[in-house]
Short mmCIF file of C-alpha atoms in Angstrom, two decimals:
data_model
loop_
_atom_site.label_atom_id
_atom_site.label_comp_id
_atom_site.label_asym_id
_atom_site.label_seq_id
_atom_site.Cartn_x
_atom_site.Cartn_y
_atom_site.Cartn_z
CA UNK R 956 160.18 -101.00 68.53
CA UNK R 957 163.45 -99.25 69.22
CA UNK R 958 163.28 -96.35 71.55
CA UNK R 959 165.36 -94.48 68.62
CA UNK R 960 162.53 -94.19 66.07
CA UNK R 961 160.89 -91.32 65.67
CA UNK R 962 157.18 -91.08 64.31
CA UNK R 963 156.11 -88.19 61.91
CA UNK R 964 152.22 -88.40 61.37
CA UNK R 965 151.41 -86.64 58.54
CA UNK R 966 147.67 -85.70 58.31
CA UNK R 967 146.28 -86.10 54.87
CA UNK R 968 142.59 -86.38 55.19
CA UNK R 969 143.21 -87.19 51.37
CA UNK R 970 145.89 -89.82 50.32
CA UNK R 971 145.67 -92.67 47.39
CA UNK R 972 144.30 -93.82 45.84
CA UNK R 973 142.10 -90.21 46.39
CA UNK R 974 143.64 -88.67 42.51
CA UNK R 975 144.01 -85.41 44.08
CA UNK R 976 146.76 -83.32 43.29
CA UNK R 977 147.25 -82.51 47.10
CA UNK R 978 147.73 -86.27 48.19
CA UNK R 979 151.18 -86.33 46.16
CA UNK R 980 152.68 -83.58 48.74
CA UNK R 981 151.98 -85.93 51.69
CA UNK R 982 152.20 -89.35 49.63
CA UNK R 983 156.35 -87.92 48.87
CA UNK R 984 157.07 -86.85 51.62
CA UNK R 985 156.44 -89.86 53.58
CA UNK R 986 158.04 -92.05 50.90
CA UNK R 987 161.18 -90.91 51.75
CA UNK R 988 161.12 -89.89 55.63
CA UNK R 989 162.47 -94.06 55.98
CA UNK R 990 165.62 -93.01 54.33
CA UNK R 991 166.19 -89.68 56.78
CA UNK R 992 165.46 -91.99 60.08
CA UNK R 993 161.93 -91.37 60.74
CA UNK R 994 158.87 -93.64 60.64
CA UNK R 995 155.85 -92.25 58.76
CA UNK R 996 152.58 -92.48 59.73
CA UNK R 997 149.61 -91.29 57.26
CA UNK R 998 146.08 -90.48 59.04
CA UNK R 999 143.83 -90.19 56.64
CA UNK R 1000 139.94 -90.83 55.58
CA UNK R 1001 138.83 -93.87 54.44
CA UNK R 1002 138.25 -93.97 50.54
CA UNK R 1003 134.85 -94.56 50.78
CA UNK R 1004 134.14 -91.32 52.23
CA UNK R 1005 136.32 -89.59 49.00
CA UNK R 1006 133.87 -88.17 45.96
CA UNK R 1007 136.50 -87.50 43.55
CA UNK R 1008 136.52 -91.29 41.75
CA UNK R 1009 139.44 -93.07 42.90
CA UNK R 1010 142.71 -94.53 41.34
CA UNK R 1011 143.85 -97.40 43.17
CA UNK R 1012 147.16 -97.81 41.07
CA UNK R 1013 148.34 -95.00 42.74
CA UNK R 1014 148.19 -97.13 45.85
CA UNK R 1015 151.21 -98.57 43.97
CA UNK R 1016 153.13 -95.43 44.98
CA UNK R 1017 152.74 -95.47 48.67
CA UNK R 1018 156.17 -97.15 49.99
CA UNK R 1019 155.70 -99.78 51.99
CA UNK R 1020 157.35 -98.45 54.82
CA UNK R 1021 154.92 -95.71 55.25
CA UNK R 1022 151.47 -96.96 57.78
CA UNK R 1023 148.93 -95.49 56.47
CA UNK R 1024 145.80 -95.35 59.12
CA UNK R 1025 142.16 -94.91 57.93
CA UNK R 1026 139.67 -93.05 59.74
CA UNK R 1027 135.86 -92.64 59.11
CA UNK R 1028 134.24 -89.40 58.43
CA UNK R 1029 130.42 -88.24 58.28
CA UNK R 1030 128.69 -89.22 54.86
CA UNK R 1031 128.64 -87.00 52.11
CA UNK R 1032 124.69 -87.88 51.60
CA UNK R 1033 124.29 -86.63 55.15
CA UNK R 1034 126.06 -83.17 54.62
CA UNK R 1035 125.95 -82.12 51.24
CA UNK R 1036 122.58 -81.04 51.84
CA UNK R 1037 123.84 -78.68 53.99
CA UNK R 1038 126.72 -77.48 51.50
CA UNK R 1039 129.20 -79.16 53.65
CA UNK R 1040 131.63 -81.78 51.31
CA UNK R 1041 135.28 -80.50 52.91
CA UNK R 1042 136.09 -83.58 54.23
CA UNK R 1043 138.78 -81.96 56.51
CA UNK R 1044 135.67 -80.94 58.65
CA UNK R 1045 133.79 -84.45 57.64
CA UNK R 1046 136.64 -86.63 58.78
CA UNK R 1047 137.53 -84.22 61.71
CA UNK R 1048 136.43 -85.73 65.28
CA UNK R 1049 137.68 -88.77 63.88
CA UNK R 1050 141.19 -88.02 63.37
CA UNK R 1051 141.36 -86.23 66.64
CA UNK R 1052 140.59 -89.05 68.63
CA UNK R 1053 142.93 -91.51 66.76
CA UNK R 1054 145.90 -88.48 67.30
CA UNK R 1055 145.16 -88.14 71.30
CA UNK R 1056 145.16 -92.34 71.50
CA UNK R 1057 148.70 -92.00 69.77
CA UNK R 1058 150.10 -88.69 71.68
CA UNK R 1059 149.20 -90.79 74.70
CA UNK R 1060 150.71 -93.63 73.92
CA UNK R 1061 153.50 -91.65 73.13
CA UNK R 1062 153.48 -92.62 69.66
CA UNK R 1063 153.90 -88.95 67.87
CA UNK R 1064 157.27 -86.90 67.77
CA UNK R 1065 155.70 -84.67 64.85
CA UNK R 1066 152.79 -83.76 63.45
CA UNK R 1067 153.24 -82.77 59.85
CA UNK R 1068 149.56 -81.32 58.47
CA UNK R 1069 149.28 -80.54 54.80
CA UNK R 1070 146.28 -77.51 53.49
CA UNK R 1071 144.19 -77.56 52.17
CA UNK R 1072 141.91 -79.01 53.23
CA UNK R 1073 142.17 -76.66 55.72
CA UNK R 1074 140.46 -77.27 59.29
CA UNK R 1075 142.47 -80.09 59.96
CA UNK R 1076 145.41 -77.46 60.81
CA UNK R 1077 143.31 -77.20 63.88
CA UNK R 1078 144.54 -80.51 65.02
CA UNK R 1079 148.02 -79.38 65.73
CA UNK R 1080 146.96 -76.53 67.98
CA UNK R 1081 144.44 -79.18 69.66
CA UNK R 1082 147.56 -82.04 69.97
CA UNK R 1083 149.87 -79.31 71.28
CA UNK R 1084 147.60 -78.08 73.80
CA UNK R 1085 146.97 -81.66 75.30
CA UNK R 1086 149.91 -83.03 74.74
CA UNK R 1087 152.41 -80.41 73.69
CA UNK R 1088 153.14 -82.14 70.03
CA UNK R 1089 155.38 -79.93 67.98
CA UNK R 1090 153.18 -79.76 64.60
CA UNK R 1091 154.12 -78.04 61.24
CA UNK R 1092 151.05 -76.66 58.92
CA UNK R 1093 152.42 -76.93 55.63
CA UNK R 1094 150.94 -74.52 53.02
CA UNK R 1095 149.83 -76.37 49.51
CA UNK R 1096 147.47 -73.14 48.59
CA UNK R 1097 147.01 -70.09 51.05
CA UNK R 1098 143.96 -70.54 53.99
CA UNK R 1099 143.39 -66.95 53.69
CA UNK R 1100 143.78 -65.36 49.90
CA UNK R 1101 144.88 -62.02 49.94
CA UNK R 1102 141.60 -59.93 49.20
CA UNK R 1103 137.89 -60.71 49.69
CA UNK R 1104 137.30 -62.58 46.38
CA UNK R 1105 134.32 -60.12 45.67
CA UNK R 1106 132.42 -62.01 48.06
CA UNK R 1107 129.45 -60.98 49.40
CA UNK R 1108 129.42 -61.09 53.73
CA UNK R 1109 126.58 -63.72 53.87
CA UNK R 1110 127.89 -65.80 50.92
CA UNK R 1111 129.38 -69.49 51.23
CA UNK R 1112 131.82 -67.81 50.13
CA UNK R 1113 131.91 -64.68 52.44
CA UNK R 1114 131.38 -67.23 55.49
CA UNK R 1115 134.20 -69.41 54.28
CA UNK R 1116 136.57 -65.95 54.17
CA UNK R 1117 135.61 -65.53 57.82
CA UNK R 1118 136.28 -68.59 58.90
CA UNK R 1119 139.56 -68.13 57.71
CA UNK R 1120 140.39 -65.50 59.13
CA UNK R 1121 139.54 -66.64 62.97
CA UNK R 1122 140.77 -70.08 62.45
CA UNK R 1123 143.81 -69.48 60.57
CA UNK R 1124 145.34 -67.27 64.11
CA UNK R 1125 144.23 -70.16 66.32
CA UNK R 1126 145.81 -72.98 64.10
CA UNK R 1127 149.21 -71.69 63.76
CA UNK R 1128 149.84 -69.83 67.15
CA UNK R 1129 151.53 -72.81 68.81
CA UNK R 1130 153.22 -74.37 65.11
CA UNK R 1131 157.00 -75.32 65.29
CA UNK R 1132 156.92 -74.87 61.39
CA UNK R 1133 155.77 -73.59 58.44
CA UNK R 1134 155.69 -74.79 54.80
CA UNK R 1135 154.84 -73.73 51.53
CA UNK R 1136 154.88 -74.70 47.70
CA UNK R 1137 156.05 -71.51 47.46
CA UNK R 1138 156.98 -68.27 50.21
CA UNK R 1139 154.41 -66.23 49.32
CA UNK R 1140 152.00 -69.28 50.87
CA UNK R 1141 152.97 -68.83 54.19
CA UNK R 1142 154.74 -64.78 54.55
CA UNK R 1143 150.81 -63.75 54.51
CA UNK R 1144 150.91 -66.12 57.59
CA UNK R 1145 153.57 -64.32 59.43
CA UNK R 1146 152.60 -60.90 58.09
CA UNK R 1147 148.76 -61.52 60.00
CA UNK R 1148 150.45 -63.25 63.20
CA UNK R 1149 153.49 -61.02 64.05
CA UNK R 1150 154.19 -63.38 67.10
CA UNK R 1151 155.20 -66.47 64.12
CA UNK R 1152 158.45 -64.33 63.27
CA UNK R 1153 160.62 -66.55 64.24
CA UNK R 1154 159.03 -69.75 63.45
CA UNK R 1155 160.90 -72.00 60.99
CA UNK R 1156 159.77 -71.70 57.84
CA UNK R 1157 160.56 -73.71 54.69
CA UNK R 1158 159.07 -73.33 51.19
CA UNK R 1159 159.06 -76.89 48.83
CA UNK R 1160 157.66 -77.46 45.88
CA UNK R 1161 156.76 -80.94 44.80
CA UNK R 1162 159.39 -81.84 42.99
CA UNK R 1163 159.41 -85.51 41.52
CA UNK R 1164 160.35 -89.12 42.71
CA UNK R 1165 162.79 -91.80 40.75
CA UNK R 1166 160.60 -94.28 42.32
CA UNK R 1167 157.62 -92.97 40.32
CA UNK R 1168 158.97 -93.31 36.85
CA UNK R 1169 160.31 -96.57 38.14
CA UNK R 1170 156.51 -97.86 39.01
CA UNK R 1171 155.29 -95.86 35.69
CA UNK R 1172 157.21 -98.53 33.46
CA UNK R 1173 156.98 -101.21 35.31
CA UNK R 1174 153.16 -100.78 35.19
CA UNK R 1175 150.79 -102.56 33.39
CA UNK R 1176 148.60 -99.77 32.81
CA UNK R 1177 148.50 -97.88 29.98
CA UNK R 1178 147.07 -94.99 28.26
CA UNK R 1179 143.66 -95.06 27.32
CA UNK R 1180 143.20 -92.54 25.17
CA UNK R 1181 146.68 -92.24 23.54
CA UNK R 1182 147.33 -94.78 20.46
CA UNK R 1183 150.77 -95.00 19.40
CA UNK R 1184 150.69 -95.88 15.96
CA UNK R 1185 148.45 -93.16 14.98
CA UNK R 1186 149.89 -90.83 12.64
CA UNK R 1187 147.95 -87.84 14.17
CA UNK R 1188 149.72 -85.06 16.34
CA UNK R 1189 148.07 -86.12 19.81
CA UNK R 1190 147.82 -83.72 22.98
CA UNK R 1191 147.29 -85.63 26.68
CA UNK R 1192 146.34 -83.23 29.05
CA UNK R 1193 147.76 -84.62 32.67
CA UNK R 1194 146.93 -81.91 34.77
CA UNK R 1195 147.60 -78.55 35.82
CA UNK R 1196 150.70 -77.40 33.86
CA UNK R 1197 152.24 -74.38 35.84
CA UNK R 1198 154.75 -71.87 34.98
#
């Protein structure tokens, strides 16, 4: 491999055929990183360790020039018990150890790490601190919401708030970038950490892809629940609809 190419790894501990609406903000941006000069590189969790039901023709999405690696992550059966699902904390140790291998190797130019799920922003302080990565935490919903939430200190709730609020400082101090759907996701950021001033900052929203609507009528698939020749007024609900 050329000395040239430069690797973005974009950490997605969700990414299709997961059907979150959070995998689409790492699954487009690495569709089209080929065309700007950069190779992208997806570390993510294995499907099997997903519980939202997958959709694996939205592996049909993923460009092919994008590697997607696969990491495991502890069971769900083994910490739900516990209350513990996120699998940014799940998958955690697992996509450390694959990053360090790379950063070694000197395999990673950028670390691009979408929230939530949110711990995983912890792996850019932890690459840039071994191996001085640059790393961008890019903002999908806020880590910490502006007010309490009503929630009570000793809550799962309350606990997760406090989390937050130690973690977030930690994650970002040593980021090279900030994103955001919107500003608002990220100014609470540099409003908390006064020394982030003058980090970069962009805010993004999704936007859409040519490539999707391509795929879309190319597919097979249709529409289960929508028949065509019915007279009826139908309504197909797709998803959020924002304003």
């Amino acid at each position: 491999m050329g000395a040239s190419i430069r690797r973005v790894w974009i950490v997605a501990p969700h990414f299709p055929p997961s059907n979150l609406a959070s995998v689409h903000r790492a699954r487009l941006l690495a569709n089209h990183l080929a065309e700007q000069g950069w190779e992208a590189r997806v570390l993510a969790a294995a499907p099997a360790f997903y519980e939202e039901r997958p959709d694996p023709d939205l592996v049909r999405l993923v460009d092919p020039s994008v590697r997607v690696m696969h990491v495991g992550a502890l069971p769900q059966r083994w910490t739900r018990p516990f209350g513990l699902g996120d699998l940014g904390i799940r998958a955690w140790w697992p996509m450390l150890r694959v990053l360090r291998a790379a950063a070694a190797r000197g395999e990673v130019d950028v670390l691009h790490i979408t929230i939530p799920p949110n711990y995983p922003a912890l792996l850019g302080r932890a690459l840039w601190s071994s191996h001085r990565v640059p790393y961008c935490v890019d903002y999908i919903d806020p880590w910490v919401p502006e007010s309490d939430l009503g929630a009570r200190p000793f809550s799962k709730l309350g606990v997760s708030l406090a989390l937050a609020r130690a973690l977030e400082p930690l994650a970002v101090a040593r980021a090279s970038g900030l994103a955001g759907i919107t500003p608002g996701y990220f100014e609470g950021v540099l409003r908390r950490n006064p020394r982030l001033r003058g980090t970069p900052t962009l805010a993004c929203q999704y936007g859409a892809s040519r490539r999707d609507a391509e795929a879309a009528a190319a597919s097979d698939v249709r529409p289960r629940r929508l028949v065509r020749d019915d007279p009826a007024a139908q309504i197909v609900y797709a998803g959020a609809l924002l304003p």
